[in-house]
Coordinates of C-alpha atoms in Angstrom, one line a residue:
M1 CA 0.0 0.0 0.0
I2 CA 2.7 2.4 1.0
D3 CA 4.8 1.7 -2.1
F4 CA 1.8 2.2 -4.3
L5 CA 1.0 5.6 -2.7
K6 CA 4.6 6.7 -3.3
K7 CA 4.0 6.3 -7.0
K8 CA 0.8 8.4 -6.6
E9 CA 2.5 11.3 -4.9
G10 CA 0.9 14.5 -5.9
E11 CA -2.2 12.8 -7.4
G12 CA -5.6 12.4 -5.9
V13 CA -6.4 9.0 -4.5
K14 CA -9.6 7.5 -3.0
I15 CA -8.7 6.4 0.5
R16 CA -11.4 3.8 0.8
D17 CA -10.3 2.0 -2.4
I18 CA -6.6 2.1 -1.4
V19 CA -7.3 0.6 2.1
F20 CA -9.8 -1.9 0.7
V21 CA -7.1 -3.5 -1.4
Y22 CA -4.8 -3.6 1.6
T23 CA -7.4 -5.2 3.8
F24 CA -8.6 -7.6 1.2
N25 CA -5.0 -8.9 0.5
V26 CA -4.2 -9.1 4.2
L27 CA -7.2 -11.4 4.8
A28 CA -6.5 -13.3 1.5
N29 CA -3.0 -14.1 2.8
I30 CA -4.4 -15.5 6.0
Y31 CA -7.0 -17.5 4.3
L32 CA -5.4 -18.4 1.0
S33 CA -1.7 -17.5 1.4
K34 CA -1.6 -15.1 -1.6
D35 CA -2.7 -11.6 -2.7
L36 CA -5.9 -11.6 -4.8
I37 CA -5.8 -8.0 -6.1
D38 CA -2.9 -6.1 -7.6
Y39 CA -2.6 -2.4 -6.9
D40 CA -1.2 -1.8 -10.3
Q41 CA -4.2 -3.3 -12.0
S42 CA -6.5 -0.4 -11.3
G43 CA -9.4 -1.8 -13.4
E44 CA -9.4 -5.1 -11.4
C45 CA -9.2 -3.2 -8.1
Q46 CA -12.2 -1.0 -9.1
R47 CA -14.2 -4.1 -10.3
V48 CA -13.8 -5.9 -7.0
C49 CA -14.6 -2.9 -4.9
E50 CA -17.7 -2.2 -6.9
L51 CA -18.8 -5.9 -6.7
V52 CA -18.5 -5.9 -2.9
R53 CA -20.4 -2.6 -2.5
E54 CA -23.1 -3.8 -4.9
M55 CA -23.5 -6.9 -2.8
M56 CA -23.8 -4.8 0.4
E57 CA -26.4 -2.5 -1.2
L58 CA -28.5 -5.5 -2.4
H59 CA -28.5 -6.9 1.2
T60 CA -30.0 -3.6 2.5
T61 CA -32.6 -3.0 -0.2
L62 CA -36.1 -3.2 1.1
N63 CA -37.5 -6.6 0.0
I64 CA -41.2 -7.0 -0.3
S65 CA -40.8 -10.7 0.4
D66 CA -39.7 -9.8 4.0
L67 CA -43.2 -8.2 4.5
Y68 CA -45.1 -10.9 2.6
P69 CA -43.1 -14.2 2.8
V70 CA -45.5 -16.0 0.5
L71 CA -44.1 -13.9 -2.4
G72 CA -40.5 -15.1 -1.7
R73 CA -40.3 -17.7 -4.4
L74 CA -41.4 -15.2 -7.1
D75 CA -38.4 -12.8 -6.5
L76 CA -40.5 -9.9 -7.8
Q77 CA -37.7 -7.4 -7.4
G78 CA -35.0 -9.7 -8.8
L79 CA -32.9 -9.3 -5.6
S80 CA -32.2 -13.0 -5.2
R81 CA -31.1 -13.3 -8.8
K82 CA -28.8 -10.2 -8.5
C83 CA -27.3 -11.4 -5.2
N84 CA -26.5 -14.8 -6.7
E85 CA -24.9 -13.2 -9.8
C86 CA -22.9 -10.8 -7.7
G87 CA -21.8 -13.6 -5.4
S88 CA -20.8 -15.8 -8.3
R89 CA -18.6 -13.0 -9.8
I90 CA -16.8 -12.5 -6.5
Q91 CA -16.2 -16.2 -6.0
E92 CA -14.4 -16.3 -9.3
L93 CA -11.5 -14.6 -7.5
W94 CA -10.7 -17.7 -5.4
G95 CA -12.6 -20.5 -7.1
S96 CA -9.6 -21.8 -9.1
I97 CA -7.4 -21.6 -6.0
I98 CA -9.7 -23.8 -4.0
K99 CA -9.9 -26.3 -6.9
E100 CA -6.1 -26.4 -7.4
R101 CA -5.4 -26.9 -3.7
R102 CA -7.9 -29.7 -3.4
E103 CA -6.5 -31.5 -6.5
G104 CA -3.0 -31.0 -5.2
R105 CA -3.9 -32.8 -1.9
N106 CA -5.6 -35.6 -3.9
D107 CA -2.6 -36.1 -6.1
T108 CA -0.1 -36.3 -3.2
G109 CA -2.5 -38.3 -1.0
D110 CA -1.0 -36.3 1.9
D111 CA -3.2 -33.7 3.6
N112 CA -0.2 -32.5 5.6
S113 CA 2.2 -31.9 2.7
R114 CA 2.2 -28.1 3.2
K115 CA 4.6 -27.0 5.9
R116 CA 2.4 -24.0 6.9
K117 CA -1.3 -24.4 6.8
D118 CA -3.7 -21.6 6.0
F119 CA -7.4 -21.3 6.7
L120 CA -8.2 -23.0 3.4
D121 CA -6.3 -26.1 4.5
V122 CA -8.3 -26.1 7.7
L123 CA -11.6 -26.0 5.8
L124 CA -10.4 -28.7 3.4
D125 CA -9.5 -30.8 6.4
G126 CA -13.0 -30.3 7.6
E127 CA -14.4 -31.9 4.4
F128 CA -16.4 -28.9 3.4
S129 CA -17.4 -28.8 -0.3
D130 CA -15.9 -26.2 -2.7
E131 CA -19.2 -24.4 -2.8
Q132 CA -19.4 -24.2 1.0
I133 CA -15.8 -22.9 1.3
S134 CA -16.3 -20.3 -1.5
S135 CA -19.5 -19.0 0.1
F136 CA -17.7 -18.8 3.4
F137 CA -15.0 -16.6 1.9
V138 CA -17.6 -14.2 0.5
E139 CA -18.4 -13.3 4.1
L140 CA -14.9 -13.5 5.5
L141 CA -13.2 -11.5 2.7
A142 CA -15.7 -9.3 1.0
A143 CA -17.8 -8.0 3.8
V144 CA -15.0 -7.5 6.3
S145 CA -12.8 -5.6 3.9
D146 CA -15.5 -3.0 3.2
S147 CA -16.1 -2.3 6.9
S148 CA -12.4 -1.9 7.7
S149 CA -11.7 0.4 4.7
S150 CA -14.7 2.5 5.7
T151 CA -13.4 3.0 9.2
V152 CA -10.0 4.2 8.0
E153 CA -11.7 6.5 5.5
W154 CA -13.8 8.1 8.3
A155 CA -10.7 8.4 10.6
M156 CA -8.8 10.2 7.8
A157 CA -11.7 12.5 7.1
E158 CA -12.1 13.4 10.8
L159 CA -8.3 14.0 11.1
M160 CA -8.4 16.3 8.0
R161 CA -11.1 18.3 9.6
N162 CA -9.3 18.5 13.0
P163 CA -5.7 19.5 12.2
Q164 CA -4.7 19.7 15.9
A165 CA -5.6 16.0 16.3
M166 CA -3.7 15.2 13.1
K167 CA -0.7 17.1 14.4
Q168 CA -0.7 15.4 17.8
L169 CA -1.1 11.9 16.2
R170 CA 1.7 12.6 13.7
E171 CA 4.1 13.8 16.5
E172 CA 3.3 10.7 18.6
L173 CA 4.1 8.4 15.6
A174 CA 7.3 10.2 14.7
G175 CA 8.5 10.3 18.3
E176 CA 8.3 6.5 18.7
T177 CA 9.1 5.4 15.2
P178 CA 12.4 6.4 13.5
E179 CA 11.7 3.8 10.8
D180 CA 9.7 4.4 7.6
L181 CA 7.1 1.8 8.4
I182 CA 5.1 1.1 11.6
T183 CA 4.7 -2.5 12.4
E184 CA 2.0 -4.3 14.3
S185 CA 4.3 -5.0 17.3
S186 CA 4.8 -1.3 17.9
L187 CA 1.1 -0.3 18.0
A188 CA 1.0 -0.5 21.8
K189 CA 3.3 2.5 21.9
F190 CA 0.7 4.8 20.5
P191 CA -2.0 5.7 23.0
Y192 CA -3.3 8.7 21.0
L193 CA -3.7 6.5 17.9
H194 CA -5.9 4.2 20.0
L195 CA -8.0 7.2 21.2
C196 CA -8.5 8.4 17.6
F197 CA -9.6 4.9 16.6
K198 CA -12.1 4.7 19.5
E199 CA -13.5 8.2 18.7
T200 CA -13.9 7.2 15.0
L201 CA -15.8 4.1 16.0
R202 CA -18.1 6.2 18.3
L203 CA -19.0 8.7 15.6
H204 CA -19.0 6.2 12.7
P205 CA -19.6 2.6 13.8
P206 CA -18.9 0.2 10.9
A207 CA -22.4 -1.4 11.2
P208 CA -24.8 1.4 12.4
L209 CA -27.5 -1.1 13.3
L210 CA -25.2 -4.1 13.9
I211 CA -26.2 -7.3 12.2
P212 CA -29.9 -8.2 12.7
H213 CA -30.5 -10.3 15.9
R214 CA -33.5 -12.4 16.9
A215 CA -35.1 -12.7 20.3
T216 CA -34.9 -16.3 21.4
E217 CA -37.6 -15.9 24.0
D218 CA -40.2 -13.4 25.1
C219 CA -38.6 -10.6 27.0
Q220 CA -39.5 -7.2 28.6
V221 CA -37.4 -4.1 27.8
L222 CA -38.7 -1.1 29.8
D223 CA -42.4 -0.8 28.9
Y224 CA -42.0 -2.9 25.8
T225 CA -42.7 -6.6 25.3
I226 CA -40.5 -8.2 22.7
P227 CA -42.1 -11.5 21.5
K228 CA -40.0 -14.5 20.8
D229 CA -38.6 -14.6 17.2
T230 CA -38.8 -10.9 16.8
Q231 CA -36.0 -9.4 14.6
V232 CA -34.1 -6.9 16.6
L233 CA -31.9 -4.1 15.3
V234 CA -29.6 -2.2 17.7
N235 CA -29.1 1.4 16.7
V236 CA -25.5 1.8 18.0
W237 CA -25.1 4.9 15.8
A238 CA -27.7 6.8 17.8
I239 CA -26.6 5.4 21.2
A240 CA -23.1 6.7 20.6
R241 CA -24.4 10.2 19.8
D242 CA -26.8 10.4 22.7
P243 CA -26.2 13.7 24.6
A244 CA -27.4 11.9 27.7
N245 CA -24.2 9.7 27.6
W246 CA -21.7 12.0 25.8
E247 CA -20.6 15.6 26.1
D248 CA -20.5 17.3 22.7
P249 CA -21.5 14.1 21.1
L250 CA -21.2 15.4 17.5
C251 CA -17.6 16.6 18.0
F252 CA -14.5 14.6 17.2
K253 CA -12.7 14.6 20.6
P254 CA -10.3 11.6 21.0
E255 CA -9.4 13.0 24.5
R256 CA -12.8 12.0 25.8
F257 CA -11.5 8.5 26.2
L258 CA -8.4 9.5 28.1
N259 CA -8.3 8.0 31.6
S260 CA -11.6 6.2 30.8
D261 CA -12.3 2.5 31.0
L262 CA -14.8 2.7 28.2
D263 CA -13.9 0.2 25.5
Y264 CA -15.4 -1.4 22.4
K265 CA -15.5 -5.0 23.6
G266 CA -19.2 -5.0 24.5
N267 CA -18.8 -4.2 28.2
H268 CA -20.3 -0.7 28.0
F269 CA -23.7 -0.4 26.4
E270 CA -23.2 3.3 25.5
F271 CA -20.4 2.2 23.1
L272 CA -21.1 -1.0 21.1
P273 CA -19.5 -0.6 17.7
F274 CA -18.8 -4.3 17.5
G275 CA -21.9 -5.5 19.3
S276 CA -21.8 -7.5 22.6
G277 CA -22.1 -10.9 24.1
R278 CA -21.9 -14.2 22.2
R279 CA -22.7 -12.4 18.9
I280 CA -20.0 -9.8 19.2
C281 CA -17.9 -9.4 16.0
A282 CA -15.7 -12.5 15.8
G283 CA -13.0 -10.6 14.0
L284 CA -12.7 -7.8 16.5
P285 CA -9.0 -8.3 17.5
M286 CA -7.8 -8.6 13.9
A287 CA -9.9 -5.6 12.8
V288 CA -8.5 -3.4 15.5
K289 CA -4.9 -4.1 14.6
K290 CA -5.6 -4.0 10.8
V291 CA -7.3 -0.6 10.9
Q292 CA -4.8 1.0 13.3
L293 CA -1.9 -0.3 11.3
A294 CA -3.2 1.2 8.1
L295 CA -4.1 4.5 9.7
A296 CA -0.8 4.8 11.5
N297 CA 1.2 4.2 8.3
L298 CA -0.9 6.6 6.2
I299 CA -0.3 9.4 8.8
H300 CA 3.3 8.6 9.5
G301 CA 4.4 8.2 5.9
F302 CA 2.6 11.1 4.1
D303 CA 1.4 14.6 4.4
W304 CA -2.1 14.9 3.1
S305 CA -4.0 17.7 1.4
L306 CA -7.5 18.1 0.0
P307 CA -7.9 18.6 -3.8
N308 CA -8.8 21.8 -5.6
N309 CA -7.7 23.9 -2.6
M310 CA -10.7 22.7 -0.6
L311 CA -10.7 23.8 3.1
P312 CA -11.2 21.2 5.8
D313 CA -14.5 22.7 6.9
E314 CA -15.8 22.2 3.3
L315 CA -15.3 18.4 3.5
D316 CA -18.6 16.6 2.9
M317 CA -19.3 14.3 5.9
D318 CA -22.7 13.0 4.8
E319 CA -23.3 9.3 5.4
K320 CA -24.6 6.6 3.1
Y321 CA -26.8 4.1 5.0
G322 CA -26.1 0.4 4.5
I323 CA -24.8 -2.7 6.3
T324 CA -21.6 -0.7 6.4
L325 CA -21.7 3.0 7.2
M326 CA -19.9 4.6 4.2
K327 CA -19.2 8.2 3.3
E328 CA -21.7 9.4 0.7
Q329 CA -18.9 11.1 -1.2
P330 CA -15.6 9.0 -1.2
L331 CA -12.7 10.8 0.5
K332 CA -10.2 11.9 -2.1
L333 CA -6.8 13.1 -0.8
I334 CA -3.4 14.0 -2.3
P335 CA -0.4 12.3 -0.7
K336 CA 3.0 13.9 -0.3
L337 CA 5.8 11.7 0.9
R338 CA 7.3 12.8 4.2
K339 CA 11.1 13.0 4.2

């Protein structure tokens, strides 16, 4: 990612697309031991990004079959067909890899022939079908990459609008890191980075309504009775902006978390960006490190400016509703390599 941005010095780049490729490839290496997208193939990068976002939009489109289940088989809006087509196109990225890996294991007759196993090997050991594995990767790779890239984009947008916070973060990173690149092992040295990350999650939770839940039994919440099997949506976006819980809730103030035990691990109900309990985001630890590492290197390695002499206050911060909370207008910034 950093090498690619060096080539783009002085040009406008879309932060969400740059970070999407980084996130997608990090996960692909964990699951499949290889990059799936090449930064230099801009057309391919754009195609994959658009496919994932199309899939996210389809899953949040109002479906008349949800209101009248008897109409489900008719697929009146064509949503099922479009989702299947989109999923098939995404699965083409790794379909051949799964097939080759399985055939290689069959040819050698040794399931332990690879010295280092990745997640694909684990799934093959579990005797899942190629179709099951491929569908699994749609959720693990596609959906997760979009939420992580969105969080970095929001963090960069807030820092551009708050130059004092940007300055403090950059000084912290420079003071502890003489090297060009920040590594995962050094993230613990940057408390202000962590504060900025938490404040970004508060204002812009990756999933504003979390993933839909279902009541497993009748329950009473204040004066409301929630019947068994009711679908439940938790508006963590509104909770994190409630003035009853937060001072100046609409302002970006990382310092609000200083000397506070508030965290994002589901222990404090006023701050639930990843959910809580048994259904909390399973990828939380990896997401935290992945996002912080990307943000730290973007700030440490480059000075950033807005295109067309735009002022920070003019930056559009409108949101686009979906499973993932995206900026309505993609953040476009101009990098300048820091010497």
